[in-house]
Amino acid sequence: MLQRKNRILVLLISIVSLIILYPYLQGSIIKVALFTTLLSITLISSAYVLSYDRKPFAIALILGIPALLFTWLGFFAYNAIFAYASSIFTIAFYTFTLCMILSYVFNSKKIATAEIYGAVCVYLLMGITWGILYSLTEQLNPGSFVSRTGALLSWSDFVYFSFATLTTAGYGDIIAITARAQSLAILEMVAGVLYIAVLVARLVSLYGKRK
């Protein structure tokens, strides 16, 4: 259990680092390289969490290696196909990872540090995954999202919009325009609310059994 807790903690640290540092890693080629490296560390640490079981780990590698490959290909030689492939594989990889961690958290028979770390990781991965999904939607259908300031939207803007939607803060500075974009936003809002409600109910249940 201690080993699994440490694996989840590594993932949590990498996700929090990504969220905190990405605003400062935009602009120059060196900053973008550091940002891509940080993304890669998050992907690798996610796979590391699942390495306790061969089958989930194998699936994680099948999804994660192409995500990593296309991410770096896009850095060295930008191509729309590389960008699409990177987004698709990364979304699939993070979705699989958060589902596996979620299964572990909800199937646990007791409350421990690993379960708390895992629950936080799932929530943060939901926000990042939806952010990438919004970015992909905009790439495939430009104009799906608009900023009230009229500025072009970047990856960081979509992650920001994703967490604002997930937490139902809804600041209104970025707006989903098309029906598909609005549908994704609705699904994220519902998922965020349900996740917190179900998680709290589960933790209360486990705490009651513990007493």
Tab-separated table of C-alpha atoms in Angstrom, residues 50-204:
chain	number	residue	atom	x	y	z
A	50	LEU	CA	-0.756	1.633	-13.129
A	51	SER	CA	2.454	-0.422	-13.166
A	52	TYR	CA	1.285	-2.480	-10.172
A	53	ASP	CA	-0.873	-4.590	-12.531
A	54	ARG	CA	0.352	-5.933	-15.877
A	55	LYS	CA	-2.874	-5.633	-17.852
A	56	PRO	CA	-3.702	-1.984	-17.010
A	57	PHE	CA	-0.027	-1.126	-17.403
A	58	ALA	CA	0.065	-2.722	-20.861
A	59	ILE	CA	-3.001	-0.724	-21.946
A	60	ALA	CA	-1.438	2.423	-20.498
A	61	LEU	CA	1.696	1.820	-22.571
A	62	ILE	CA	-0.339	1.206	-25.731
A	63	LEU	CA	-2.057	4.571	-25.269
A	64	GLY	CA	0.735	6.493	-23.575
A	65	ILE	CA	3.662	5.772	-25.890
A	66	PRO	CA	1.901	7.179	-29.002
A	67	ALA	CA	0.743	10.181	-26.945
A	68	LEU	CA	4.325	10.832	-25.876
A	69	LEU	CA	5.678	10.247	-29.379
A	70	PHE	CA	3.232	12.560	-31.155
A	71	THR	CA	3.671	15.238	-28.494
A	72	TRP	CA	7.410	15.406	-29.163
A	73	LEU	CA	6.984	15.078	-32.928
A	74	GLY	CA	4.691	18.082	-32.764
A	75	PHE	CA	7.356	19.980	-30.846
A	76	PHE	CA	10.184	19.288	-33.304
A	77	ALA	CA	8.119	19.532	-36.498
A	78	TYR	CA	4.644	20.984	-35.983
A	79	ASN	CA	2.003	19.306	-38.087
A	80	ALA	CA	-1.777	19.332	-37.669
A	81	ILE	CA	-1.863	15.532	-37.856
A	82	PHE	CA	0.685	15.278	-35.042
A	83	ALA	CA	-1.379	17.717	-32.960
A	84	TYR	CA	-4.607	15.771	-33.532
A	85	ALA	CA	-2.957	12.416	-32.812
A	86	SER	CA	-1.276	13.739	-29.678
A	87	SER	CA	-4.575	15.098	-28.348
A	88	ILE	CA	-6.545	11.935	-29.158
A	89	PHE	CA	-4.045	9.531	-27.588
A	90	THR	CA	-3.524	11.791	-24.566
A	91	ILE	CA	-7.274	12.050	-23.969
A	92	ALA	CA	-7.636	8.269	-24.245
A	93	PHE	CA	-4.646	7.705	-21.959
A	94	TYR	CA	-5.766	10.110	-19.242
A	95	THR	CA	-9.345	8.820	-19.419
A	96	PHE	CA	-8.140	5.251	-18.916
A	97	THR	CA	-5.809	6.313	-16.108
A	98	LEU	CA	-8.430	8.263	-14.174
A	99	CYS	CA	-10.937	5.420	-14.586
A	100	MET	CA	-8.443	2.942	-13.124
A	101	ILE	CA	-7.597	5.236	-10.204
A	102	LEU	CA	-11.300	5.927	-9.663
A	103	SER	CA	-11.982	2.192	-9.552
A	104	TYR	CA	-9.247	1.778	-6.952
A	105	VAL	CA	-10.596	4.629	-4.804
A	106	PHE	CA	-14.204	3.459	-4.856
A	107	ASN	CA	-13.362	-0.223	-4.371
A	108	SER	CA	-11.145	0.478	-1.379
A	109	LYS	CA	-12.388	-0.868	1.940
A	110	LYS	CA	-10.829	1.862	4.063
A	111	ILE	CA	-9.790	5.518	4.005
A	112	ALA	CA	-6.035	5.996	3.714
A	113	THR	CA	-3.626	8.518	2.279
A	114	ALA	CA	-3.477	6.672	-1.046
A	115	GLU	CA	-7.239	6.957	-1.481
A	116	ILE	CA	-7.184	10.700	-0.772
A	117	TYR	CA	-4.318	11.251	-3.204
A	118	GLY	CA	-6.126	9.150	-5.787
A	119	ALA	CA	-9.390	11.061	-5.429
A	120	VAL	CA	-7.593	14.384	-5.944
A	121	CYS	CA	-5.687	13.007	-8.955
A	122	VAL	CA	-8.934	11.894	-10.593
A	123	TYR	CA	-10.469	15.342	-10.173
A	124	LEU	CA	-7.422	17.127	-11.577
A	125	LEU	CA	-7.099	14.663	-14.458
A	126	MET	CA	-10.746	15.276	-15.321
A	127	GLY	CA	-10.026	18.987	-15.654
A	128	ILE	CA	-6.906	18.493	-17.779
A	129	THR	CA	-8.510	15.838	-19.989
A	130	TRP	CA	-11.543	17.989	-20.731
A	131	GLY	CA	-9.216	20.913	-21.412
A	132	ILE	CA	-7.412	18.880	-24.076
A	133	LEU	CA	-10.780	17.786	-25.456
A	134	TYR	CA	-11.882	21.418	-25.757
A	135	SER	CA	-8.607	22.266	-27.492
A	136	LEU	CA	-9.099	19.393	-29.951
A	137	THR	CA	-12.677	20.521	-30.606
A	138	GLU	CA	-11.434	24.013	-31.429
A	139	GLN	CA	-8.748	22.606	-33.721
A	140	LEU	CA	-11.254	20.498	-35.634
A	141	ASN	CA	-13.971	23.164	-35.660
A	142	PRO	CA	-12.491	26.671	-35.294
A	143	GLY	CA	-14.827	29.112	-33.596
A	144	SER	CA	-16.275	26.541	-31.193
A	145	PHE	CA	-15.040	28.730	-28.336
A	146	VAL	CA	-14.538	32.482	-28.155
A	147	SER	CA	-12.930	34.820	-25.665
A	148	ARG	CA	-14.761	37.970	-24.620
A	149	THR	CA	-11.526	39.875	-25.226
A	150	GLY	CA	-11.278	38.513	-28.760
A	151	ALA	CA	-7.864	36.960	-28.073
A	152	LEU	CA	-6.811	33.684	-29.653
A	153	LEU	CA	-7.268	30.767	-27.266
A	154	SER	CA	-4.311	28.598	-26.293
A	155	TRP	CA	-3.978	25.226	-24.563
A	156	SER	CA	-3.729	26.976	-21.206
A	157	ASP	CA	-6.950	28.893	-21.895
A	158	PHE	CA	-8.833	25.656	-22.510
A	159	VAL	CA	-7.481	24.085	-19.322
A	160	TYR	CA	-8.545	27.214	-17.433
A	161	PHE	CA	-12.009	27.044	-19.029
A	162	SER	CA	-12.188	23.349	-18.193
A	163	PHE	CA	-11.548	23.833	-14.482
A	164	ALA	CA	-13.923	26.802	-14.377
A	165	THR	CA	-16.560	24.507	-15.883
A	166	LEU	CA	-15.687	21.499	-13.729
A	167	THR	CA	-16.058	23.530	-10.549
A	168	THR	CA	-19.133	25.322	-11.993
A	169	ALA	CA	-17.399	28.667	-11.348
A	170	GLY	CA	-18.248	29.771	-14.894
A	171	TYR	CA	-16.512	33.151	-15.045
A	172	GLY	CA	-17.869	33.825	-18.529
A	173	ASP	CA	-14.658	35.148	-20.080
A	174	ILE	CA	-14.525	32.143	-22.423
A	175	ILE	CA	-17.746	30.951	-24.044
A	176	ALA	CA	-18.685	27.694	-25.767
A	177	ILE	CA	-20.427	28.728	-28.990
A	178	THR	CA	-21.234	25.613	-31.007
A	179	ALA	CA	-23.650	22.888	-29.940
A	180	ARG	CA	-20.842	20.314	-29.670
A	181	ALA	CA	-18.754	22.578	-27.483
A	182	GLN	CA	-21.737	23.357	-25.263
A	183	SER	CA	-22.551	19.654	-24.987
A	184	LEU	CA	-19.012	18.907	-23.794
A	185	ALA	CA	-19.253	21.721	-21.245
A	186	ILE	CA	-22.574	20.389	-19.940
A	187	LEU	CA	-21.133	16.893	-19.575
A	188	GLU	CA	-18.160	18.241	-17.649
A	189	MET	CA	-20.337	20.270	-15.286
A	190	VAL	CA	-22.515	17.246	-14.560
A	191	ALA	CA	-19.479	14.982	-14.131
A	192	GLY	CA	-17.852	17.429	-11.717
A	193	VAL	CA	-20.932	17.770	-9.534
A	194	LEU	CA	-21.677	14.037	-9.518
A	195	TYR	CA	-18.066	13.132	-8.769
A	196	ILE	CA	-17.928	15.320	-5.671
A	197	ALA	CA	-21.338	14.095	-4.469
A	198	VAL	CA	-20.562	10.411	-4.985
A	199	LEU	CA	-17.040	10.741	-3.578
A	200	VAL	CA	-18.255	12.419	-0.394
A	201	ALA	CA	-20.963	9.775	0.026
A	202	ARG	CA	-18.385	7.014	-0.436
A	203	LEU	CA	-15.918	8.544	2.021
A	204	VAL	CA	-18.654	9.048	4.610
